[in-house]
């Protein structure tokens, strides 16, 4: 139970300290309740989403409110 967490991607049992799953080579985050590792936050996806929204709002402003 201790020192083991589950990979959120492939469900493999991996050591609690590893940051990359040795089976599927994907990044794993901290362990949450139940011994399953979190999926790490994908900051690049958040950033792209944010940029898309800003561009969209600017376009609406440019198209209708000038
Ligand atoms: Zn894995």
PDB file of C-alpha atoms and ligand atoms in Angstrom:
ATOM      1  CA  UNK A   1       0.000   0.000   0.000  1.00  0.00           C
ATOM      2  CA  UNK A   2       2.666   2.492   1.019  1.00  0.00           C
ATOM      3  CA  UNK A   3       5.355   3.603  -1.418  1.00  0.00           C
ATOM      4  CA  UNK A   4       3.125   2.565  -4.316  1.00  0.00           C
ATOM      5  CA  UNK A   5       0.793   4.681  -6.390  1.00  0.00           C
ATOM      6  CA  UNK A   6      -1.217   3.916  -9.440  1.00  0.00           C
ATOM      7  CA  UNK A   7      -0.508   5.519 -12.776  1.00  0.00           C
ATOM      8  CA  UNK A   8      -3.608   7.539 -13.814  1.00  0.00           C
ATOM      9  CA  UNK A   9      -2.973   6.726 -17.471  1.00  0.00           C
ATOM     10  CA  UNK A  10      -2.289   2.982 -17.565  1.00  0.00           C
ATOM     11  CA  UNK A  11      -3.139   1.889 -13.971  1.00  0.00           C
ATOM     12  CA  UNK A  12       0.304   0.395 -13.482  1.00  0.00           C
ATOM     13  CA  UNK A  13       1.665   0.269  -9.941  1.00  0.00           C
ATOM     14  CA  UNK A  14       4.650   2.561  -9.689  1.00  0.00           C
ATOM     15  CA  UNK A  15       6.855   3.888  -6.909  1.00  0.00           C
ATOM     16  CA  UNK A  16       5.456   6.875  -5.049  1.00  0.00           C
ATOM     17  CA  UNK A  17       8.442   9.123  -5.798  1.00  0.00           C
ATOM     18  CA  UNK A  18       8.619   8.709  -9.556  1.00  0.00           C
ATOM     19  CA  UNK A  19       7.462  11.592 -11.705  1.00  0.00           C
ATOM     20  CA  UNK A  20       7.238   9.647 -14.941  1.00  0.00           C
ATOM     21  CA  UNK A  21       5.479   6.305 -15.276  1.00  0.00           C
ATOM     22  CA  UNK A  22       7.982   3.614 -16.205  1.00  0.00           C
ATOM     23  CA  UNK A  23       5.384   1.709 -18.217  1.00  0.00           C
ATOM     24  CA  UNK A  24       3.663   4.314 -20.382  1.00  0.00           C
ATOM     25  CA  UNK A  25       6.318   7.085 -20.011  1.00  0.00           C
ATOM     26  CA  UNK A  26       3.708   9.681 -19.179  1.00  0.00           C
ATOM     27  CA  UNK A  27       4.097  12.239 -16.422  1.00  0.00           C
ATOM     28  CA  UNK A  28       2.307  11.572 -13.168  1.00  0.00           C
ATOM     29  CA  UNK A  29       1.559  14.022 -10.375  1.00  0.00           C
ATOM     30  CA  UNK A  30       1.193  13.705  -6.638  1.00  0.00           C
ATOM     31  CA  UNK A  31      -0.745  10.882  -5.065  1.00  0.00           C
ATOM     32  CA  UNK A  32      -4.310  11.584  -4.034  1.00  0.00           C
ATOM     33  CA  UNK A  33      -6.572   9.552  -1.747  1.00  0.00           C
ATOM     34  CA  UNK A  34      -6.885   5.967  -2.880  1.00  0.00           C
ATOM     35  CA  UNK A  35      -3.259   5.717  -3.935  1.00  0.00           C
ATOM     36  CA  UNK A  36      -3.844   6.917  -7.472  1.00  0.00           C
ATOM     37  CA  UNK A  37      -1.507   9.564  -8.824  1.00  0.00           C
ATOM     38  CA  UNK A  38      -2.951  12.776 -10.181  1.00  0.00           C
ATOM     39  CA  UNK A  39      -2.640  13.704 -13.784  1.00  0.00           C
ATOM     40  CA  UNK A  40      -0.282  16.659 -13.877  1.00  0.00           C
ATOM     41  CA  UNK A  41      -1.738  20.017 -14.864  1.00  0.00           C
ATOM     42  CA  UNK A  42      -1.210  20.700 -18.526  1.00  0.00           C
ATOM     43  CA  UNK A  43      -0.219  24.374 -18.436  1.00  0.00           C
ATOM     44  CA  UNK A  44       0.271  24.613 -22.189  1.00  0.00           C
ATOM     45  CA  UNK A  45      -3.336  23.592 -22.838  1.00  0.00           C
ATOM     46  CA  UNK A  46      -4.543  26.142 -20.294  1.00  0.00           C
ATOM     47  CA  UNK A  47      -2.431  28.825 -21.942  1.00  0.00           C
ATOM     48  CA  UNK A  48      -3.689  28.004 -25.446  1.00  0.00           C
ATOM     49  CA  UNK A  49      -7.285  28.036 -24.158  1.00  0.00           C
ATOM     50  CA  UNK A  50      -6.713  31.426 -22.529  1.00  0.00           C
ATOM     51  CA  UNK A  51      -5.162  32.908 -25.686  1.00  0.00           C
ATOM     52  CA  UNK A  52      -8.057  31.621 -27.800  1.00  0.00           C
ATOM     53  CA  UNK A  53     -10.546  33.306 -25.441  1.00  0.00           C
ATOM     54  CA  UNK A  54      -8.650  36.600 -25.443  1.00  0.00           C
ATOM     55  CA  UNK A  55      -8.479  36.616 -29.248  1.00  0.00           C
ATOM     56  CA  UNK A  56     -12.182  35.771 -29.447  1.00  0.00           C
ATOM     57  CA  UNK A  57     -13.165  38.588 -27.066  1.00  0.00           C
ATOM     58  CA  UNK A  58     -10.913  41.056 -28.895  1.00  0.00           C
ATOM     59  CA  UNK A  59     -12.507  40.028 -32.178  1.00  0.00           C
ATOM     60  CA  UNK A  60     -16.026  40.558 -30.789  1.00  0.00           C
ATOM     61  CA  UNK A  61     -14.954  43.972 -29.499  1.00  0.00           C
ATOM     62  CA  UNK A  62     -13.300  44.840 -32.835  1.00  0.00           C
ATOM     63  CA  UNK A  63     -16.285  43.661 -34.888  1.00  0.00           C
ATOM     64  CA  UNK A  64     -19.179  45.168 -32.919  1.00  0.00           C
ATOM     65  CA  UNK A  65     -18.097  47.775 -30.389  1.00  0.00           C
ATOM     66  CA  UNK A  66     -15.780  50.157 -32.147  1.00  0.00           C
TER      67      UNK A  66
HETATM   68 ZN1  LIG B   1       1.529   4.572 -16.809  1.00  0.00          ZN
END
